[in-house]
Tab-separated table of C-alpha atoms and ligand atoms in Angstrom:
chain	number	residue	atom	x	y	z
B	15	MET	CA	0.000	0.000	0.000
B	16	LYS	CA	1.262	3.456	-0.920
B	17	ASN	CA	1.545	6.341	1.553
B	18	TYR	CA	-1.046	9.067	1.020
B	19	LEU	CA	-0.928	12.719	2.073
B	20	LEU	CA	-4.244	14.560	1.804
B	21	LEU	CA	-4.330	18.370	1.586
B	22	CYS	CA	-7.680	19.239	3.058
B	23	GLY	CA	-10.000	22.130	3.916
B	24	GLY	CA	-13.212	21.834	5.926
B	25	VAL	CA	-16.537	20.274	5.021
B	26	GLY	CA	-15.911	19.145	1.387
B	27	GLY	CA	-12.399	17.828	2.054
B	28	ALA	CA	-13.455	16.061	5.261
B	29	LYS	CA	-15.919	13.909	3.306
B	30	LEU	CA	-13.132	12.496	1.144
B	31	ALA	CA	-10.837	12.184	4.177
B	32	LEU	CA	-13.514	9.990	5.795
B	33	GLY	CA	-13.588	7.815	2.674
B	34	PHE	CA	-9.787	7.423	2.902
B	35	LYS	CA	-9.978	6.674	6.636
B	36	ASN	CA	-12.466	3.882	5.868
B	37	SER	CA	-10.352	2.490	3.011
B	38	ILE	CA	-6.689	2.339	4.088
B	39	ASP	CA	-4.588	1.660	7.194
B	40	ALA	CA	-4.036	4.649	9.466
B	41	ASP	CA	-0.265	4.144	8.980
B	42	ASN	CA	-0.624	4.994	5.276
B	43	LEU	CA	-2.668	8.146	5.810
B	44	THR	CA	-1.760	11.724	6.765
B	45	ILE	CA	-4.149	14.657	6.494
B	46	ALA	CA	-2.717	18.190	6.398
B	47	VAL	CA	-5.531	20.625	7.207
B	48	ASN	CA	-5.954	24.303	6.372
B	49	THR	CA	-5.618	26.633	9.357
B	50	GLY	CA	-6.118	29.910	7.475
B	51	ASP	CA	-9.700	30.053	8.849
B	52	ASP	CA	-8.521	29.853	12.487
B	53	PHE	CA	-9.304	32.766	14.748
B	54	ILE	CA	-9.557	33.847	18.354
B	55	HIS	CA	-13.184	34.211	19.437
B	56	LEU	CA	-14.366	34.754	23.027
B	57	ASP	CA	-10.668	34.381	23.947
B	58	LEU	CA	-10.685	30.837	22.558
B	59	LYS	CA	-8.523	29.404	19.779
B	60	ILE	CA	-10.976	28.129	17.156
B	61	CYS	CA	-9.712	25.893	14.322
B	62	PRO	CA	-12.836	25.206	12.230
B	63	ASP	CA	-11.287	23.009	9.546
B	64	LEU	CA	-9.220	20.905	11.971
B	65	ASP	CA	-12.351	20.342	14.051
B	66	THR	CA	-14.500	19.549	11.017
B	67	VAL	CA	-12.011	16.871	9.934
B	68	MET	CA	-11.622	15.530	13.489
B	69	TYR	CA	-15.367	15.345	14.173
B	70	THR	CA	-16.063	13.839	10.733
B	71	LEU	CA	-13.458	11.093	11.108
B	72	ALA	CA	-14.616	10.375	14.669
B	73	GLY	CA	-18.260	10.025	13.535
B	74	GLU	CA	-19.081	13.000	15.767
B	75	SER	CA	-19.960	15.658	13.178
B	76	ASP	CA	-23.337	17.213	12.531
B	77	LEU	CA	-23.915	15.798	9.052
B	78	SER	CA	-26.655	18.280	8.130
B	79	LYS	CA	-24.479	21.366	8.776
B	80	GLY	CA	-21.148	19.722	7.955
B	81	TRP	CA	-19.457	21.548	10.866
B	82	GLY	CA	-19.861	21.298	14.643
B	83	ARG	CA	-20.841	18.228	16.675
B	84	LYS	CA	-23.847	15.979	16.348
B	85	ASP	CA	-26.488	15.932	19.120
B	86	GLU	CA	-25.375	19.419	20.127
B	87	SER	CA	-27.056	21.753	22.640
B	88	TRP	CA	-26.796	25.546	22.600
B	89	ASN	CA	-27.224	26.660	26.230
B	90	MET	CA	-24.020	28.703	26.376
B	91	LEU	CA	-24.887	30.555	23.155
B	92	SER	CA	-28.436	31.354	24.379
B	93	ALA	CA	-27.104	32.601	27.709
B	94	LEU	CA	-24.515	34.736	25.900
B	95	GLY	CA	-27.249	36.178	23.672
B	96	ALA	CA	-29.303	37.036	26.775
B	97	MET	CA	-26.289	39.085	27.923
B	98	LYS	CA	-26.435	40.975	24.608
B	99	ARG	CA	-23.095	39.510	23.451
B	100	GLU	CA	-22.569	38.689	19.775
B	101	THR	CA	-23.712	35.204	18.791
B	102	TRP	CA	-23.088	35.273	15.020
B	103	PHE	CA	-20.482	32.510	15.353
B	104	GLN	CA	-22.429	29.576	16.726
B	105	LEU	CA	-20.577	27.571	19.340
B	106	GLY	CA	-22.426	24.542	20.657
B	107	ASP	CA	-21.914	23.352	24.231
B	108	LYS	CA	-19.986	20.189	23.320
B	109	ASP	CA	-17.961	22.004	20.646
B	110	LEU	CA	-17.055	24.625	23.250
B	111	ALA	CA	-15.233	21.951	25.268
B	112	THR	CA	-12.922	21.349	22.280
B	113	HIS	CA	-12.015	25.051	22.037
B	114	ILE	CA	-11.462	25.380	25.800
B	115	GLN	CA	-9.250	22.289	25.811
B	116	ARG	CA	-7.226	23.429	22.773
B	117	THR	CA	-6.773	26.930	24.178
B	118	ASN	CA	-5.536	25.523	27.498
B	119	LEU	CA	-3.148	23.066	25.816
B	120	ILE	CA	-1.650	25.849	23.719
B	121	LYS	CA	-1.386	28.164	26.730
B	122	SER	CA	0.458	25.379	28.563
B	123	GLY	CA	3.085	25.396	25.792
B	124	GLN	CA	1.904	22.717	23.344
B	125	SER	CA	2.232	23.310	19.603
B	126	LEU	CA	-0.943	23.269	17.512
B	127	THR	CA	0.087	19.798	16.267
B	128	GLN	CA	0.459	18.485	19.827
B	129	ALA	CA	-2.848	20.046	20.880
B	130	THR	CA	-4.552	18.555	17.787
B	131	HIS	CA	-3.195	15.079	18.563
B	132	ASN	CA	-4.214	15.428	22.192
B	133	LEU	CA	-7.779	16.262	21.086
B	134	CYS	CA	-7.750	13.443	18.510
B	135	GLU	CA	-6.767	10.991	21.255
B	136	SER	CA	-9.877	11.931	23.214
B	137	PHE	CA	-11.910	11.033	20.102
B	138	ASN	CA	-10.011	7.721	19.719
B	139	LEU	CA	-8.384	8.858	16.493
B	140	PRO	CA	-4.784	8.038	15.523
B	141	LYS	CA	-2.308	10.887	15.046
B	142	TYR	CA	-2.949	11.356	11.344
B	143	ILE	CA	-4.547	14.813	11.375
B	144	PHE	CA	-2.070	17.715	11.262
B	145	PRO	CA	-2.454	21.480	11.012
B	146	MET	CA	-0.784	22.760	7.826
B	147	SER	CA	1.504	24.871	10.023
B	148	ASN	CA	2.272	25.349	13.697
B	149	GLN	CA	2.474	29.094	13.132
B	150	PRO	CA	-0.634	31.194	12.473
B	151	VAL	CA	-1.530	32.097	8.879
B	152	GLU	CA	-4.674	34.214	8.600
B	153	THR	CA	-6.816	34.367	5.468
B	154	TYR	CA	-8.428	37.726	4.664
B	155	ILE	CA	-10.970	38.390	1.931
B	156	GLN	CA	-10.537	41.552	-0.105
B	157	THR	CA	-13.894	42.971	-1.141
B	158	LYS	CA	-14.540	46.177	-3.069
B	159	ASN	CA	-14.669	48.361	0.029
B	160	ARG	CA	-13.073	46.399	2.872
B	161	LEU	CA	-10.596	43.727	3.822
B	162	LEU	CA	-12.590	41.187	5.838
B	163	SER	CA	-11.289	38.539	8.216
B	164	PHE	CA	-12.257	35.086	6.969
B	165	GLN	CA	-14.946	34.247	9.520
B	166	GLU	CA	-16.440	37.735	9.267
B	167	TYR	CA	-16.797	37.171	5.514
B	168	PHE	CA	-17.834	33.513	5.701
B	169	VAL	CA	-20.133	33.321	8.720
B	170	LYS	CA	-21.118	36.876	9.729
B	171	LEU	CA	-21.675	38.137	6.161
B	172	LYS	CA	-22.616	34.691	4.748
B	173	CYS	CA	-20.120	35.026	1.842
B	174	GLU	CA	-22.278	37.795	0.353
B	175	PRO	CA	-19.756	40.587	-0.478
B	176	PRO	CA	-18.186	40.030	-3.911
B	177	VAL	CA	-14.539	38.962	-3.639
B	178	THR	CA	-11.737	40.744	-5.502
B	179	ASP	CA	-8.659	39.124	-3.934
B	180	PHE	CA	-7.238	37.184	-0.985
B	181	VAL	CA	-4.602	38.212	1.545
B	182	PHE	CA	-2.681	35.796	3.762
B	183	LYS	CA	-1.121	37.303	6.881
B	184	GLY	CA	1.665	35.730	8.952
B	185	LEU	CA	3.474	34.030	6.053
B	186	ASP	CA	6.823	35.617	6.928
B	187	LYS	CA	6.910	33.614	10.183
B	188	ALA	CA	5.087	30.457	9.042
B	189	GLU	CA	6.355	27.229	7.522
B	190	PHE	CA	4.660	24.035	6.346
B	191	ASN	CA	4.323	21.647	9.290
B	192	LYS	CA	7.771	20.120	9.887
B	193	ASP	CA	6.179	17.024	11.460
B	194	ILE	CA	5.055	16.071	7.938
B	195	ASP	CA	8.021	14.693	5.979
B	196	LEU	CA	6.904	15.268	2.393
B	197	SER	CA	9.488	12.854	0.984
B	198	THR	CA	7.723	9.880	2.649
B	199	TYR	CA	4.544	10.136	0.540
B	200	ASP	CA	3.933	8.293	-2.726
B	201	GLU	CA	0.751	10.197	-3.530
B	202	ILE	CA	-0.468	13.670	-2.589
B	203	ILE	CA	-4.202	14.233	-2.911
B	204	VAL	CA	-5.662	17.730	-3.165
B	205	CYS	CA	-9.126	17.207	-1.659
B	206	PRO	CA	-12.229	18.742	-3.296
B	207	SER	CA	-11.871	21.848	-1.132
B	208	ASN	CA	-12.057	25.515	-2.095
B	209	PRO	CA	-8.833	26.247	-4.055
B	210	TYR	CA	-8.789	29.951	-3.099
B	211	VAL	CA	-9.366	29.829	0.663
B	212	SER	CA	-8.739	26.212	1.719
B	213	ILE	CA	-5.814	24.999	-0.406
B	214	ASN	CA	-4.212	28.321	-1.367
B	215	PRO	CA	-3.160	29.153	2.226
B	216	MET	CA	-1.117	25.913	2.168
B	217	LEU	CA	0.365	26.696	-1.240
B	218	GLN	CA	1.698	29.953	0.229
B	219	LEU	CA	4.022	27.904	2.465
B	220	SER	CA	7.210	27.699	0.447
B	221	SER	CA	8.439	24.207	1.360
B	222	LEU	CA	5.101	22.662	0.332
B	223	LYS	CA	4.793	24.842	-2.760
B	224	ASN	CA	8.332	23.972	-3.939
B	225	TYR	CA	7.809	20.265	-3.242
B	226	LEU	CA	4.540	20.138	-5.211
B	227	GLN	CA	6.174	21.976	-8.114
B	228	ASP	CA	9.137	19.568	-8.121
B	229	PHE	CA	7.052	16.390	-7.689
B	230	SER	CA	3.871	17.316	-9.539
B	231	GLU	CA	3.613	13.758	-10.942
B	232	LYS	CA	2.722	12.621	-7.382
B	233	VAL	CA	-0.106	15.139	-7.057
B	234	SER	CA	-3.772	14.387	-7.868
B	235	VAL	CA	-6.421	17.103	-7.778
B	236	ILE	CA	-9.988	16.055	-6.965
B	237	SER	CA	-12.189	18.711	-8.564
B	238	PRO	CA	-14.423	20.711	-6.198
B	239	ILE	CA	-16.411	21.828	-9.261
B	240	VAL	CA	-18.910	19.441	-10.828
B	241	ASN	CA	-21.051	20.405	-13.779
B	242	ALA	CA	-20.260	24.138	-13.301
B	243	GLN	CA	-21.315	24.089	-9.633
B	244	SER	CA	-19.452	23.914	-6.305
B	245	LEU	CA	-19.642	20.596	-4.511
B	246	LYS	CA	-19.811	22.648	-1.292
B	247	GLY	CA	-19.470	26.294	-0.241
B	248	PRO	CA	-18.620	29.436	-2.222
B	249	THR	CA	-16.013	28.112	-4.731
B	250	ALA	CA	-18.225	28.718	-7.798
B	251	LYS	CA	-19.388	32.116	-6.502
B	252	MET	CA	-15.783	33.222	-5.936
B	253	MET	CA	-14.677	31.943	-9.366
B	254	ASN	CA	-17.425	33.945	-10.984
B	255	GLU	CA	-16.591	37.109	-9.026
B	256	LEU	CA	-12.904	36.790	-9.902
B	257	GLY	CA	-13.866	36.703	-13.596
B	258	TYR	CA	-13.212	33.025	-14.297
B	259	GLU	CA	-15.458	30.505	-16.018
B	260	VAL	CA	-17.000	28.160	-13.433
B	261	SER	CA	-15.580	24.862	-14.682
B	262	VAL	CA	-13.076	22.086	-14.070
B	263	ILE	CA	-10.829	23.893	-16.582
B	264	THR	CA	-10.433	26.810	-14.153
B	265	ILE	CA	-9.561	24.319	-11.398
B	266	ALA	CA	-7.012	22.656	-13.696
B	267	LYS	CA	-5.416	25.993	-14.616
B	268	PHE	CA	-5.217	26.975	-10.934
B	269	TYR	CA	-3.210	23.821	-10.077
B	270	LYS	CA	-1.285	23.384	-13.324
B	271	ASN	CA	2.163	24.071	-11.780
B	272	TYR	CA	1.521	21.590	-8.971
B	273	SER	CA	-0.286	18.604	-10.442
B	274	LYS	CA	-0.323	16.265	-13.412
B	275	ARG	CA	-3.509	14.317	-12.609
B	276	ILE	CA	-7.106	15.405	-12.157
B	277	PHE	CA	-10.177	13.457	-11.060
B	278	ILE	CA	-13.363	14.919	-12.528
B	279	ASP	CA	-16.998	13.951	-12.298
B	280	SER	CA	-18.365	11.833	-15.135
B	281	SER	CA	-20.711	14.711	-16.019
B	282	ASP	CA	-17.622	16.785	-16.990
B	283	LEU	CA	-16.158	14.202	-19.367
B	284	ASN	CA	-16.624	16.585	-22.294
B	285	GLU	CA	-13.778	18.683	-20.791
B	286	SER	CA	-11.262	15.805	-21.013
B	287	SER	CA	-9.451	16.833	-24.185
B	288	GLU	CA	-8.890	20.391	-22.950
B	289	LEU	CA	-7.605	18.987	-19.649
B	290	ASN	CA	-5.225	16.723	-21.595
B	291	GLU	CA	-4.002	19.752	-23.543
B	292	LEU	CA	-3.252	21.467	-20.212
B	293	GLY	CA	-0.991	18.488	-19.399
B	294	TYR	CA	-3.315	16.502	-17.150
B	295	GLU	CA	-3.990	12.783	-17.023
B	296	VAL	CA	-7.784	12.645	-16.537
B	297	HIS	CA	-9.732	10.197	-14.376
B	298	ASN	CA	-13.496	10.270	-14.126
B	299	ASN	CA	-15.656	9.074	-11.249
B	300	ASN	CA	-18.762	10.058	-9.355
B	301	LEU	CA	-17.481	12.975	-7.225
B	302	ILE	CA	-20.754	13.666	-5.423
B	303	MET	CA	-20.339	12.419	-1.855
B	304	ASN	CA	-23.792	12.550	-0.264
B	305	SER	CA	-23.610	9.266	1.670
B	306	THR	CA	-21.024	7.201	3.535
B	307	ASN	CA	-21.119	4.727	0.655
B	308	SER	CA	-20.333	7.382	-1.951
B	309	LYS	CA	-17.479	8.817	0.191
B	310	ASN	CA	-15.961	5.351	0.573
B	311	ALA	CA	-16.554	4.492	-3.089
B	312	LEU	CA	-14.772	7.631	-4.315
B	313	ALA	CA	-11.795	7.113	-1.988
B	314	LYS	CA	-11.549	3.440	-3.005
B	315	ALA	CA	-11.731	4.336	-6.704
B	316	ILE	CA	-8.974	6.962	-6.347
B	317	ILE	CA	-6.801	4.552	-4.350
B	318	HIS	CA	-7.398	1.732	-6.845
B	319	GLN	CA	-6.406	3.936	-9.785
B	320	LEU	CA	-3.291	5.249	-8.001
B	321	GLU	CA	-2.156	1.879	-6.613
B	322	SER	CA	-2.069	0.412	-10.126
B	323	LYS	CA	0.392	3.099	-11.330
W	9	FO1	N1	-20.165	28.004	9.921
W	9	FO1	C1	-21.259	28.747	9.753
W	9	FO1	O1	-21.711	28.919	8.617
W	9	FO1	N2	-21.879	29.348	10.843
W	9	FO1	C2	-21.436	29.190	12.112
W	9	FO1	O2	-22.006	29.755	13.043
W	9	FO1	C3	-20.271	28.357	12.311
W	9	FO1	C4	-19.780	28.084	13.571
W	9	FO1	C5	-18.693	27.200	13.716
W	9	FO1	C6	-18.235	26.853	14.982
W	9	FO1	C7	-17.160	25.993	15.133
W	9	FO1	C8	-16.548	25.450	13.995
W	9	FO1	O3	-15.516	24.609	14.147
W	9	FO1	C9	-17.005	25.764	12.742
W	9	FO1	C10	-18.073	26.650	12.575
W	9	FO1	N3	-18.560	26.980	11.307
W	9	FO1	C11	-19.655	27.779	11.159
W	9	FO1	C12	-17.937	26.455	10.096
W	9	FO1	C13	-16.730	27.220	9.644
W	9	FO1	O4	-16.590	28.503	10.094
W	9	FO1	C14	-16.551	27.188	8.101
W	9	FO1	O5	-17.191	26.111	7.510
W	9	FO1	C15	-15.121	27.076	7.757
W	9	FO1	O6	-14.289	28.001	8.334
W	9	FO1	C16	-14.907	27.055	6.242
W	9	FO1	O7	-14.179	25.916	5.984
């Protein structure tokens, strides 16, 4: 069995990560997760994508929302609202325990990786989930009038303001997680996550960026666009606002320096020859993961196609 490194954002990426978790040994799997969405809220360190992946793999996520914990209660949030504090970022009672625990672990001197593994242990998960970096990188959304912090744009303003650009702060002090030895992976999978705000923060980290450029034959992109629509979240909306055609071709052009292989949905097969012209080997599968079976089936199909190489 080959060693797989997944580059993963939140909800969309976590679905494929679950399929991989169900299909290969934990020893062959590492998941590097975007931390550009992290922020301090109510004095707590919140890592939405790390938690989405952790809860999803532990079978603890709220499947209807995609984020947060299942069977959640909201007493703290209601009490906070009664005190006229802001409640736009919804923290459930059980989820709150995760943020309190992480904040305390970090305050006691643990790195974000150590704190993540400590939390994973309490969910009976092996140490295969890693933050992309132990140093903070913050994603900002440039809109016509204002630069917005990521969660303000995503949750408070519900992704409504049109996007003109992205800014990543903290890059001068950040490096790709040194606990992930890139040379040990046979295959690197770019999950079907938002290229602009989930994968791009990772690509800003020079050691990862240089490695992907040098070993692009190891890198497979799983398209987050199917039939001119986002699988999840604002990818298509952002593409449109940035002036690009909403299609797998735009995804392929975005990753063309980093990857030689793309997995597209069967409904996009008509784009194959243009993808070939861009230098991609094209694989087609059902990319819509709306059940555990379809998540497992997609992961197994990707693994099968890559193992036979
Ligand atoms: N997303 C929302 O749309 N609304 C929320 O109130 C919200 C709260 C929240 C709390 C904890 C957490 O880990 C994630 C949460 N998310 C919420 C999801 C999250 O902000 C986004 O999905 C990601 O940042 C984008 O990947």
